[in-house]
Amino acid sequence: MTAYFQIDGVPIPFESGQTIMDAALAAGQYIPHLCHNPEFRPHGSCRVCTVRADGRFVAACTFPASEGAKVECASDELRELRNGLLQMLFVEGNHVCPGCEKSGACQLQAVAYYCEMLAPELPHFFPRRHVDASHPDLAIDYGRCILCELCVRASREVDGKSIFAIGGRGIKAHLLVDSPSGKLGDTDMSVHDKAAHVCPVGAILIKHRGYDRPIGQRLYDQRPVSVVGDVIQAEETRDD
Amino acid sequence: MDWISLELTAAGFYANKYCCAHWRVGHPPREEAASVTHPPSPSEHALARQGSAPLDLLQILVDLQSSQGCLSAEVLEEVSHALSMPLAQVRGVAEFYHLFSRYSPCRYRVLFADNVIERLAGMESLLIRLCEHLGIDPGKVRCDHRVMVGTTSCIGLSDQGPAALVNGLPITRLDAQRIDAMAEHIEQTIPVGDWPSEWFQVTPNLLRADHLLAEPWEVGAALGVLARQGAAEVLDCLDQARLRGMGGAGFPTASKWRSCRDTPADRRFVVCNADEGEPGTFKDRLLLQSHAHQIIEGMTLCAAIVGANHGVIYLRGEYAFLLPGLLGVLEQARQSERLGTIIRGFPGFSFDISVEVGAGAYVCGEESALLESLEGRRGNPRIRPPYPTQRGYLGAPTVVNNVETFAAAARIVANGEEAYRLAGRGEPGTKLHSVSGDCPRPGIYELPAGTPVRELLELCGAQDTGAVQVGGAAGTLLSPAEFDRRLGFEDLPSTGSFMIFNRRRDPINVVQRFTHFFAEESCGFCTPCRVGTALLRDLADKLFQGRAAPRDLDDMHRISRLLKSTSLCGLGATAPNPVLDLLHRFPAQVQARLCRADQQPAFDLDAALAPARALTGRDD
Ligand SMILES: Cc1cc2nc3c(=O)[nH]c(=O)nc-3n(C[C@H](O)[C@H](O)[C@H](O)COP(=O)(O)O)c2cc1C
Ligand code: SF4
Ligand code: SF4
């Protein structure tokens, strides 16, 4: 007999060992998320997928599903928390959406729209972070990195290269590149690496093809992120 | 020989019999290093001493920081090659811990303890005085590579501060005179080992003893009971005593041990959490310094019950000065068959303990971050479940307990549960409190659980007290109306920190310092804490400076709610406590500090223009 738990009253079937997120996505129930992707081990850092399971706040991407659990996802309280977390991600970096070439195909932007977070009310940090354009085919704009570590995981687990790691701590935590100079151009990163295609925001960019889709045809222009899905899978089905 | 042992000997701390470079004696066996043929470099020395697996990375870096005075880019590259680890990962670990210096090398590195207690005792002016003598700016290495002066979080010496670490060794009781003399010693290039030994005096400072510490520890007393009565009886005894963890969370100790024992595995570990990072706590320092035999016996008791053959003491880097003494006690225990392959009274059982040294990170006191750190990585907390008793150190079931918990377990088993229960007032047992701040007799007080705050204030002679922070930065800020509340699990649980502020102190300033602490110490892994602690810090600064508007208080509440509900670990979940306590318990002070507009920009025009004005000499 299949086991079930509930998300906002909707029964969700699950297999033992699945997280709330695994089971929800398999059942077509969208839970907003950024650092999670089913291709990689759950990370639990962005906290955008916070839900309430039997009264307790947990990250859906790491918390095991259990028989009969009552999970709240869309309550006003959780919407407010999620909205706050998204605001935090916007104000800690430099996200000038109108000028960003990822605009329209950015998962952070798409999740923010989905969660009705339209303008951050928190003070901006305006951190000074640089752009690394040393690689012939790729660029990194550190001002947009949300520390989801998808590139770290992709490079380590799929590409077998470990080109990325995290340095610093607290609000100064930042992405590190594995070369003595710290520059991407001095690594053996290739544009064909998985890590080049997983960034949910406009931090890791592929050169020579900026602004190639007109407004109206970009990834999230027609349908919301809950239908389109994550940047990673969408990148892979890109028709070019 | 590295500098820790050199300088400790010279400073007269201890007759140097155990080379401190080998602090990991008794460590579980690991894979062997590839052999080296050319003349060894400093990093090869460190690798030879600490091992050459990625798991040894943190200890290798601790060793190199000691011997080289900094972790230079070249040293990190060498380590990365030797361990076959990506350089970025090695840098990531080096950047995580405060006590590592990635500046250019310098001969003297002075780090002032920057807890609110030290600030109130004049630490800032002492720091400026030293910098002026030496002609440097805080945080910068002098161009002749001689000296740098900076700050670090609480170093566990608030009862004898202001204090500072000089090349990792604590100097206590700083005053203007001592600062002037330090500057002279530095300018004359006198090695730290030749500085006057009384500067380095750390007194145990136990001012009241009770059930745990009143009688000297009789080595073997608890293990004798275990041998006679068996594990089941001993666990029952701890249950009946209702012993709960002393590190903060208060989890029942016997249940934790059972859970580890009952998880199927072919090896298990016992870890002693000696990270003591909560600001204003220093009671574990006393236990490690003067009661190590009792701690070791508590760990051995646990190991015999859960079936562990290795134990690890995770000693915070700030307490490296306790290392020689601790290693001495461990060696004595081996000599007398209390540790090692033969343990008296327990045929077939072997158990040894090694020490691993941290490098300055409050979050590494959180048990799962501690395990990450023990495995040589950045101290990011782990996702739970699984809990450490299911999957802990090196993936094996692991008991992590606070230093005081192990000492208490040993005492309870030796003296019986009844004595423990009767020692408390309304709840069982006793608790060590580290008292600091505005009182004539700061130090460590062992008190019955359930003792009212007011009684401890009287004991230490505090007068005209305006506020007490119980349990450290993450604890509870009390106003005088609440001084009849009781210290204990039933009312006011505490990690053992008790910071006293008299009525002339500004509670907003106190809380502002705590927000800076959390922003410094957040590991940065999860969004709410990484960003939220920095936002709270900035808002607390704004409030302190009289620039906050009522709307900013709403933001404080909103951000606090986010931190409490969505943080991955206890650091983020407790970081808002002092802010919320301030808003609830000191509303008059807060209201008086608000500016009248109901909204005030976070942007400060004058501050933003300051550099340009300074450069151009204009003042418009
Ligand atoms: C941010 C943070 C810091 C902590 N620091 C310490 C510490 O320094 N020492 C300690 O024993 N426990 C500390 N703890 C609690 C530990 O996670 C853990 O609960 C404790 O070591 C368990 O031991 P106990 O049951 O004996 O208290 C900390 C927890 C958090 C969330
Ligand atoms: S660069 Fe992109 S993928 Fe990598 S951590 Fe930053 S946001 Fe995530
Ligand atoms: S709550 Fe803070 S310290 Fe804990 S995991 Fe998150 S960022 Fe790190």
mmCIF file of C-alpha atoms in Angstrom, chain B residues 283-608:
data_model
loop_
_atom_site.group_PDB
_atom_site.id
_atom_site.type_symbol
_atom_site.label_atom_id
_atom_site.label_comp_id
_atom_site.label_asym_id
_atom_site.label_seq_id
_atom_site.Cartn_x
_atom_site.Cartn_y
_atom_site.Cartn_z
ATOM 1 C CA LYS B 283 33.943 27.247 33.231
ATOM 2 C CA ASP B 284 35.231 24.537 30.875
ATOM 3 C CA ARG B 285 38.617 26.277 30.979
ATOM 4 C CA LEU B 286 38.724 25.581 34.720
ATOM 5 C CA LEU B 287 37.715 21.930 34.262
ATOM 6 C CA LEU B 288 40.306 21.372 31.525
ATOM 7 C CA GLN B 289 42.990 23.142 33.528
ATOM 8 C CA SER B 290 42.391 21.636 36.962
ATOM 9 C CA HIS B 291 40.003 18.665 36.688
ATOM 10 C CA ALA B 292 41.054 16.844 33.525
ATOM 11 C CA HIS B 293 41.174 13.432 35.235
ATOM 12 C CA GLN B 294 37.500 13.707 36.046
ATOM 13 C CA ILE B 295 36.641 14.628 32.435
ATOM 14 C CA ILE B 296 38.690 11.727 31.090
ATOM 15 C CA GLU B 297 36.969 9.338 33.429
ATOM 16 C CA GLY B 298 33.564 10.593 32.276
ATOM 17 C CA MET B 299 34.600 10.001 28.667
ATOM 18 C CA THR B 300 35.942 6.529 29.453
ATOM 19 C CA LEU B 301 32.737 5.656 31.285
ATOM 20 C CA CYS B 302 30.748 6.700 28.228
ATOM 21 C CA ALA B 303 33.058 4.767 25.897
ATOM 22 C CA ALA B 304 32.782 1.587 27.953
ATOM 23 C CA ILE B 305 29.000 1.861 27.917
ATOM 24 C CA VAL B 306 28.464 2.715 24.248
ATOM 25 C CA GLY B 307 31.329 0.544 22.975
ATOM 26 C CA ALA B 308 33.737 3.188 21.657
ATOM 27 C CA ASN B 309 37.493 2.700 21.350
ATOM 28 C CA HIS B 310 38.431 6.271 20.516
ATOM 29 C CA GLY B 311 37.633 9.557 22.086
ATOM 30 C CA VAL B 312 38.449 13.044 20.896
ATOM 31 C CA ILE B 313 38.654 16.273 22.830
ATOM 32 C CA TYR B 314 37.924 19.203 20.508
ATOM 33 C CA LEU B 315 39.843 21.999 22.199
ATOM 34 C CA ARG B 316 39.104 25.520 21.023
ATOM 35 C CA GLY B 317 42.177 27.172 19.485
ATOM 36 C CA GLU B 318 42.015 29.957 22.077
ATOM 37 C CA TYR B 319 42.687 27.301 24.749
ATOM 38 C CA ALA B 320 45.808 25.900 23.061
ATOM 39 C CA PHE B 321 47.694 27.083 26.153
ATOM 40 C CA LEU B 322 45.937 24.292 28.072
ATOM 41 C CA LEU B 323 47.205 21.672 25.654
ATOM 42 C CA PRO B 324 50.474 20.727 27.373
ATOM 43 C CA GLY B 325 48.748 20.162 30.692
ATOM 44 C CA LEU B 326 45.968 18.174 29.061
ATOM 45 C CA LEU B 327 48.406 15.975 27.141
ATOM 46 C CA GLY B 328 50.263 15.385 30.400
ATOM 47 C CA VAL B 329 47.133 14.141 32.115
ATOM 48 C CA LEU B 330 46.291 11.876 29.176
ATOM 49 C CA GLU B 331 49.799 10.420 29.289
ATOM 50 C CA GLN B 332 49.529 9.825 33.038
ATOM 51 C CA ALA B 333 46.266 7.998 32.408
ATOM 52 C CA ARG B 334 47.971 5.800 29.819
ATOM 53 C CA GLN B 335 50.846 5.086 32.188
ATOM 54 C CA SER B 336 48.463 4.005 34.919
ATOM 55 C CA GLU B 337 46.342 1.840 32.617
ATOM 56 C CA ARG B 338 43.355 4.153 32.601
ATOM 57 C CA LEU B 339 43.665 4.740 28.860
ATOM 58 C CA GLY B 340 45.182 2.695 26.069
ATOM 59 C CA THR B 341 45.033 -0.924 25.010
ATOM 60 C CA ILE B 342 44.834 -2.196 28.568
ATOM 61 C CA ILE B 343 42.327 -0.597 30.900
ATOM 62 C CA ARG B 344 42.430 -1.720 34.468
ATOM 63 C CA GLY B 345 39.321 -3.618 35.517
ATOM 64 C CA PHE B 346 38.019 -3.964 31.940
ATOM 65 C CA PRO B 347 39.654 -6.920 30.204
ATOM 66 C CA GLY B 348 39.304 -6.765 26.427
ATOM 67 C CA PHE B 349 38.311 -3.077 26.378
ATOM 68 C CA SER B 350 40.641 -0.515 24.856
ATOM 69 C CA PHE B 351 40.079 3.224 24.739
ATOM 70 C CA ASP B 352 42.324 6.170 23.958
ATOM 71 C CA ILE B 353 41.750 9.890 23.666
ATOM 72 C CA SER B 354 43.357 12.358 21.294
ATOM 73 C CA VAL B 355 43.090 16.117 21.241
ATOM 74 C CA GLU B 356 42.208 18.128 18.145
ATOM 75 C CA VAL B 357 42.678 21.861 18.221
ATOM 76 C CA GLY B 358 40.220 24.326 16.719
ATOM 77 C CA ALA B 359 41.155 27.636 15.180
ATOM 78 C CA GLY B 360 38.614 30.211 16.217
ATOM 79 C CA ALA B 361 34.989 29.633 15.193
ATOM 80 C CA TYR B 362 32.058 29.871 17.593
ATOM 81 C CA VAL B 363 29.868 27.788 15.312
ATOM 82 C CA CYS B 364 32.241 24.826 15.763
ATOM 83 C CA GLY B 365 30.737 24.390 19.233
ATOM 84 C CA GLU B 366 27.546 23.303 17.483
ATOM 85 C CA GLU B 367 27.931 19.549 17.550
ATOM 86 C CA SER B 368 27.552 18.794 13.854
ATOM 87 C CA ALA B 369 29.776 21.723 12.816
ATOM 88 C CA LEU B 370 32.276 20.413 15.354
ATOM 89 C CA LEU B 371 32.280 17.036 13.597
ATOM 90 C CA GLU B 372 32.866 18.740 10.237
ATOM 91 C CA SER B 373 35.770 20.610 11.787
ATOM 92 C CA LEU B 374 37.166 17.388 13.299
ATOM 93 C CA GLU B 375 37.118 15.961 9.794
ATOM 94 C CA GLY B 376 39.264 18.865 8.649
ATOM 95 C CA ARG B 377 36.654 20.923 6.852
ATOM 96 C CA ARG B 378 34.916 24.278 7.180
ATOM 97 C CA GLY B 379 32.722 24.305 10.261
ATOM 98 C CA ASN B 380 29.366 24.264 8.506
ATOM 99 C CA PRO B 381 26.660 22.485 10.483
ATOM 100 C CA ARG B 382 25.335 19.274 8.974
ATOM 101 C CA ILE B 383 21.817 18.633 7.812
ATOM 102 C CA ARG B 384 19.896 16.660 10.438
ATOM 103 C CA PRO B 385 18.623 13.964 10.564
ATOM 104 C CA PRO B 386 20.827 11.928 10.846
ATOM 105 C CA TYR B 387 21.927 13.001 14.315
ATOM 106 C CA PRO B 388 25.489 12.406 15.581
ATOM 107 C CA THR B 389 24.419 9.415 17.658
ATOM 108 C CA GLN B 390 23.268 7.819 14.394
ATOM 109 C CA ARG B 391 25.971 9.082 12.049
ATOM 110 C CA GLY B 392 28.662 11.291 13.561
ATOM 111 C CA TYR B 393 32.445 11.416 13.458
ATOM 112 C CA LEU B 394 33.760 9.600 10.343
ATOM 113 C CA GLY B 395 30.200 8.429 9.743
ATOM 114 C CA ALA B 396 30.056 6.350 12.928
ATOM 115 C CA PRO B 397 27.614 6.740 15.829
ATOM 116 C CA THR B 398 29.070 9.398 18.105
ATOM 117 C CA VAL B 399 28.297 10.850 21.513
ATOM 118 C CA VAL B 400 29.090 14.564 21.718
ATOM 119 C CA ASN B 401 28.928 15.987 25.217
ATOM 120 C CA ASN B 402 30.063 19.140 26.886
ATOM 121 C CA VAL B 403 33.137 19.064 29.159
ATOM 122 C CA GLU B 404 31.022 19.668 32.273
ATOM 123 C CA THR B 405 28.592 16.906 31.300
ATOM 124 C CA PHE B 406 31.378 14.308 31.265
ATOM 125 C CA ALA B 407 32.738 15.567 34.589
ATOM 126 C CA ALA B 408 29.251 15.481 36.120
ATOM 127 C CA ALA B 409 28.550 11.969 34.807
ATOM 128 C CA ALA B 410 31.738 10.708 36.438
ATOM 129 C CA ARG B 411 30.848 12.378 39.746
ATOM 130 C CA ILE B 412 27.274 11.105 39.748
ATOM 131 C CA VAL B 413 28.332 7.523 39.092
ATOM 132 C CA ALA B 414 31.034 7.727 41.767
ATOM 133 C CA ASN B 415 28.905 9.383 44.468
ATOM 134 C CA GLY B 416 25.469 8.015 43.581
ATOM 135 C CA GLU B 417 22.446 9.662 42.047
ATOM 136 C CA GLU B 418 20.896 10.646 45.338
ATOM 137 C CA ALA B 419 23.710 13.001 46.269
ATOM 138 C CA TYR B 420 23.286 14.707 42.891
ATOM 139 C CA ARG B 421 19.538 15.060 43.215
ATOM 140 C CA LEU B 422 19.833 16.460 46.714
ATOM 141 C CA ALA B 423 22.468 18.980 45.630
ATOM 142 C CA GLY B 424 19.872 20.979 43.679
ATOM 143 C CA ARG B 425 17.124 23.291 44.815
ATOM 144 C CA GLY B 426 13.801 22.140 43.345
ATOM 145 C CA GLU B 427 15.588 20.397 40.494
ATOM 146 C CA PRO B 428 18.542 18.008 40.541
ATOM 147 C CA GLY B 429 22.220 18.832 40.449
ATOM 148 C CA THR B 430 24.519 21.793 40.244
ATOM 149 C CA LYS B 431 25.857 24.025 37.508
ATOM 150 C CA LEU B 432 29.059 25.975 36.961
ATOM 151 C CA HIS B 433 28.547 29.672 36.255
ATOM 152 C CA SER B 434 31.225 31.891 34.775
ATOM 153 C CA VAL B 435 30.672 35.292 36.334
ATOM 154 C CA SER B 436 32.088 38.413 34.704
ATOM 155 C CA GLY B 437 31.374 42.107 34.320
ATOM 156 C CA ASP B 438 30.433 44.663 36.932
ATOM 157 C CA CYS B 439 31.184 42.906 40.216
ATOM 158 C CA PRO B 440 34.146 42.802 42.576
ATOM 159 C CA ARG B 441 34.526 38.995 42.521
ATOM 160 C CA PRO B 442 34.342 37.626 38.976
ATOM 161 C CA GLY B 443 35.146 33.934 38.626
ATOM 162 C CA ILE B 444 33.540 30.514 38.595
ATOM 163 C CA TYR B 445 30.738 29.595 40.965
ATOM 164 C CA GLU B 446 29.285 26.115 41.282
ATOM 165 C CA LEU B 447 25.694 26.573 42.406
ATOM 166 C CA PRO B 448 22.747 24.284 43.098
ATOM 167 C CA ALA B 449 20.376 24.140 40.132
ATOM 168 C CA GLY B 450 17.432 26.404 40.909
ATOM 169 C CA THR B 451 19.446 29.169 42.609
ATOM 170 C CA PRO B 452 17.884 32.624 42.058
ATOM 171 C CA VAL B 453 19.845 35.126 39.988
ATOM 172 C CA ARG B 454 19.792 37.544 42.923
ATOM 173 C CA GLU B 455 21.760 35.129 45.133
ATOM 174 C CA LEU B 456 24.554 34.818 42.619
ATOM 175 C CA LEU B 457 24.665 38.609 42.305
ATOM 176 C CA GLU B 458 25.050 38.804 46.090
ATOM 177 C CA LEU B 459 27.723 36.111 46.172
ATOM 178 C CA CYS B 460 29.924 37.921 43.692
ATOM 179 C CA GLY B 461 29.318 41.259 45.345
ATOM 180 C CA ALA B 462 27.527 42.922 42.436
ATOM 181 C CA GLN B 463 25.781 46.177 43.318
ATOM 182 C CA ASP B 464 23.430 48.457 41.513
ATOM 183 C CA THR B 465 22.976 45.862 38.783
ATOM 184 C CA GLY B 466 20.963 47.078 35.802
ATOM 185 C CA ALA B 467 20.977 43.958 33.634
ATOM 186 C CA VAL B 468 22.319 40.409 33.541
ATOM 187 C CA GLN B 469 22.932 38.344 30.426
ATOM 188 C CA VAL B 470 22.453 34.671 31.352
ATOM 189 C CA GLY B 471 23.747 31.947 29.025
ATOM 190 C CA GLY B 472 25.916 34.055 26.747
ATOM 191 C CA ALA B 473 25.058 36.075 23.675
ATOM 192 C CA ALA B 474 22.469 33.465 22.674
ATOM 193 C CA GLY B 475 20.947 33.433 26.165
ATOM 194 C CA THR B 476 18.577 35.732 28.030
ATOM 195 C CA LEU B 477 18.966 39.416 28.891
ATOM 196 C CA LEU B 478 17.314 40.082 32.247
ATOM 197 C CA SER B 479 16.167 43.361 33.704
ATOM 198 C CA PRO B 480 16.166 43.827 37.507
ATOM 199 C CA ALA B 481 12.468 42.940 37.663
ATOM 200 C CA GLU B 482 13.449 39.352 36.918
ATOM 201 C CA PHE B 483 16.343 38.778 39.308
ATOM 202 C CA ASP B 484 14.237 36.343 41.337
ATOM 203 C CA ARG B 485 14.161 33.928 38.439
ATOM 204 C CA ARG B 486 16.036 30.690 38.995
ATOM 205 C CA LEU B 487 19.115 29.431 37.180
ATOM 206 C CA GLY B 488 18.309 25.935 35.951
ATOM 207 C CA PHE B 489 16.592 23.954 33.247
ATOM 208 C CA GLU B 490 13.159 24.602 34.706
ATOM 209 C CA ASP B 491 13.380 28.372 34.451
ATOM 210 C CA LEU B 492 16.569 29.923 33.091
ATOM 211 C CA PRO B 493 18.751 27.377 31.329
ATOM 212 C CA SER B 494 22.330 28.517 30.859
ATOM 213 C CA THR B 495 25.489 27.510 29.073
ATOM 214 C CA GLY B 496 27.280 28.811 32.157
ATOM 215 C CA SER B 497 27.826 32.440 31.168
ATOM 216 C CA PHE B 498 26.683 35.151 33.570
ATOM 217 C CA MET B 499 27.567 38.688 32.502
ATOM 218 C CA ILE B 500 26.701 41.540 34.827
ATOM 219 C CA PHE B 501 26.024 45.138 33.802
ATOM 220 C CA ASN B 502 25.487 47.915 36.322
ATOM 221 C CA ARG B 503 22.904 50.661 35.917
ATOM 222 C CA ARG B 504 25.319 53.043 34.241
ATOM 223 C CA ARG B 505 25.810 50.668 31.334
ATOM 224 C CA ASP B 506 23.765 51.099 28.183
ATOM 225 C CA PRO B 507 21.781 47.934 27.397
ATOM 226 C CA ILE B 508 21.548 49.037 23.758
ATOM 227 C CA ASN B 509 25.322 49.053 23.568
ATOM 228 C CA VAL B 510 25.487 45.601 25.155
ATOM 229 C CA VAL B 511 23.040 44.137 22.654
ATOM 230 C CA GLN B 512 24.729 45.936 19.777
ATOM 231 C CA ARG B 513 27.961 44.104 20.670
ATOM 232 C CA PHE B 514 26.148 40.751 20.608
ATOM 233 C CA THR B 515 24.730 41.469 17.158
ATOM 234 C CA HIS B 516 28.280 42.112 15.972
ATOM 235 C CA PHE B 517 29.347 38.817 17.520
ATOM 236 C CA PHE B 518 26.731 36.821 15.634
ATOM 237 C CA ALA B 519 27.432 38.574 12.347
ATOM 238 C CA GLU B 520 31.138 37.746 12.801
ATOM 239 C CA GLU B 521 30.439 34.143 13.717
ATOM 240 C CA SER B 522 27.719 33.102 11.277
ATOM 241 C CA CYS B 523 29.165 30.398 9.088
ATOM 242 C CA GLY B 524 27.383 31.894 6.094
ATOM 243 C CA PHE B 525 25.909 28.647 4.845
ATOM 244 C CA CYS B 526 22.228 29.443 5.057
ATOM 245 C CA THR B 527 20.498 32.578 3.777
ATOM 246 C CA PRO B 528 18.590 33.755 6.883
ATOM 247 C CA CYS B 529 21.595 33.729 9.189
ATOM 248 C CA ARG B 530 24.198 34.867 6.670
ATOM 249 C CA VAL B 531 22.152 37.923 5.683
ATOM 250 C CA GLY B 532 19.951 38.301 8.764
ATOM 251 C CA THR B 533 22.789 38.569 11.297
ATOM 252 C CA ALA B 534 24.374 41.315 9.181
ATOM 253 C CA LEU B 535 21.033 43.138 8.884
ATOM 254 C CA LEU B 536 20.456 42.924 12.648
ATOM 255 C CA ARG B 537 23.974 44.205 13.274
ATOM 256 C CA ASP B 538 23.388 47.220 11.033
ATOM 257 C CA LEU B 539 20.001 47.933 12.611
ATOM 258 C CA ALA B 540 21.465 47.682 16.123
ATOM 259 C CA ASP B 541 24.210 50.128 15.090
ATOM 260 C CA LYS B 542 21.564 52.473 13.761
ATOM 261 C CA LEU B 543 19.625 52.243 17.014
ATOM 262 C CA PHE B 544 22.734 52.767 19.117
ATOM 263 C CA GLN B 545 23.639 55.860 17.120
ATOM 264 C CA GLY B 546 20.167 57.327 17.593
ATOM 265 C CA ARG B 547 19.346 57.078 13.893
ATOM 266 C CA ALA B 548 16.678 54.366 14.106
ATOM 267 C CA ALA B 549 13.003 55.073 13.453
ATOM 268 C CA PRO B 550 10.007 53.043 14.682
ATOM 269 C CA ARG B 551 9.944 51.243 11.351
ATOM 270 C CA ASP B 552 13.402 49.863 12.028
ATOM 271 C CA LEU B 553 12.066 48.138 15.132
ATOM 272 C CA ASP B 554 9.445 46.426 12.962
ATOM 273 C CA ASP B 555 12.253 45.277 10.672
ATOM 274 C CA MET B 556 14.126 43.908 13.691
ATOM 275 C CA HIS B 557 11.077 41.849 14.633
ATOM 276 C CA ARG B 558 10.553 40.642 11.091
ATOM 277 C CA ILE B 559 14.180 39.614 10.553
ATOM 278 C CA SER B 560 14.243 37.937 13.964
ATOM 279 C CA ARG B 561 11.197 35.860 13.059
ATOM 280 C CA LEU B 562 12.914 34.762 9.866
ATOM 281 C CA LEU B 563 16.078 33.772 11.687
ATOM 282 C CA LYS B 564 14.195 31.819 14.313
ATOM 283 C CA SER B 565 12.031 29.870 11.898
ATOM 284 C CA THR B 566 14.260 29.169 8.941
ATOM 285 C CA SER B 567 17.891 28.936 10.124
ATOM 286 C CA LEU B 568 19.674 25.644 9.682
ATOM 287 C CA CYS B 569 21.322 25.581 13.088
ATOM 288 C CA GLY B 570 21.046 26.988 16.581
ATOM 289 C CA LEU B 571 23.366 29.896 15.850
ATOM 290 C CA GLY B 572 20.924 31.562 13.508
ATOM 291 C CA ALA B 573 17.934 30.482 15.592
ATOM 292 C CA THR B 574 19.278 32.121 18.761
ATOM 293 C CA ALA B 575 21.044 35.127 17.223
ATOM 294 C CA PRO B 576 17.942 37.355 17.563
ATOM 295 C CA ASN B 577 17.509 36.580 21.292
ATOM 296 C CA PRO B 578 19.402 39.596 22.631
ATOM 297 C CA VAL B 579 17.655 41.943 20.192
ATOM 298 C CA LEU B 580 14.199 40.649 21.118
ATOM 299 C CA ASP B 581 15.057 40.766 24.838
ATOM 300 C CA LEU B 582 16.155 44.382 24.457
ATOM 301 C CA LEU B 583 12.928 45.354 22.705
ATOM 302 C CA HIS B 584 10.763 43.531 25.259
ATOM 303 C CA ARG B 585 12.572 44.256 28.493
ATOM 304 C CA PHE B 586 14.084 47.693 27.961
ATOM 305 C CA PRO B 587 11.385 49.503 25.966
ATOM 306 C CA ALA B 588 11.950 52.848 27.708
ATOM 307 C CA GLN B 589 15.645 52.943 26.769
ATOM 308 C CA VAL B 590 14.835 51.920 23.202
ATOM 309 C CA GLN B 591 12.062 54.520 22.784
ATOM 310 C CA ALA B 592 14.308 57.226 24.154
ATOM 311 C CA ARG B 593 16.927 56.446 21.529
ATOM 312 C CA LEU B 594 14.615 56.553 18.491
ATOM 313 C CA CYS B 595 14.661 59.480 16.162
ATOM 314 C CA ARG B 596 11.318 61.117 15.519
ATOM 315 C CA ALA B 597 10.763 60.464 11.858
ATOM 316 C CA ASP B 598 8.968 57.154 11.430
ATOM 317 C CA GLN B 599 11.364 56.211 8.675
ATOM 318 C CA GLN B 600 15.053 56.921 8.405
ATOM 319 C CA PRO B 601 17.251 55.894 5.480
ATOM 320 C CA ALA B 602 19.892 53.262 6.140
ATOM 321 C CA PHE B 603 22.138 55.300 3.872
ATOM 322 C CA ASP B 604 24.273 57.807 5.746
ATOM 323 C CA LEU B 605 25.262 60.615 3.394
ATOM 324 C CA ASP B 606 27.974 62.026 5.624
ATOM 325 C CA ALA B 607 29.590 58.625 6.126
ATOM 326 C CA ALA B 608 29.530 57.984 2.385
#
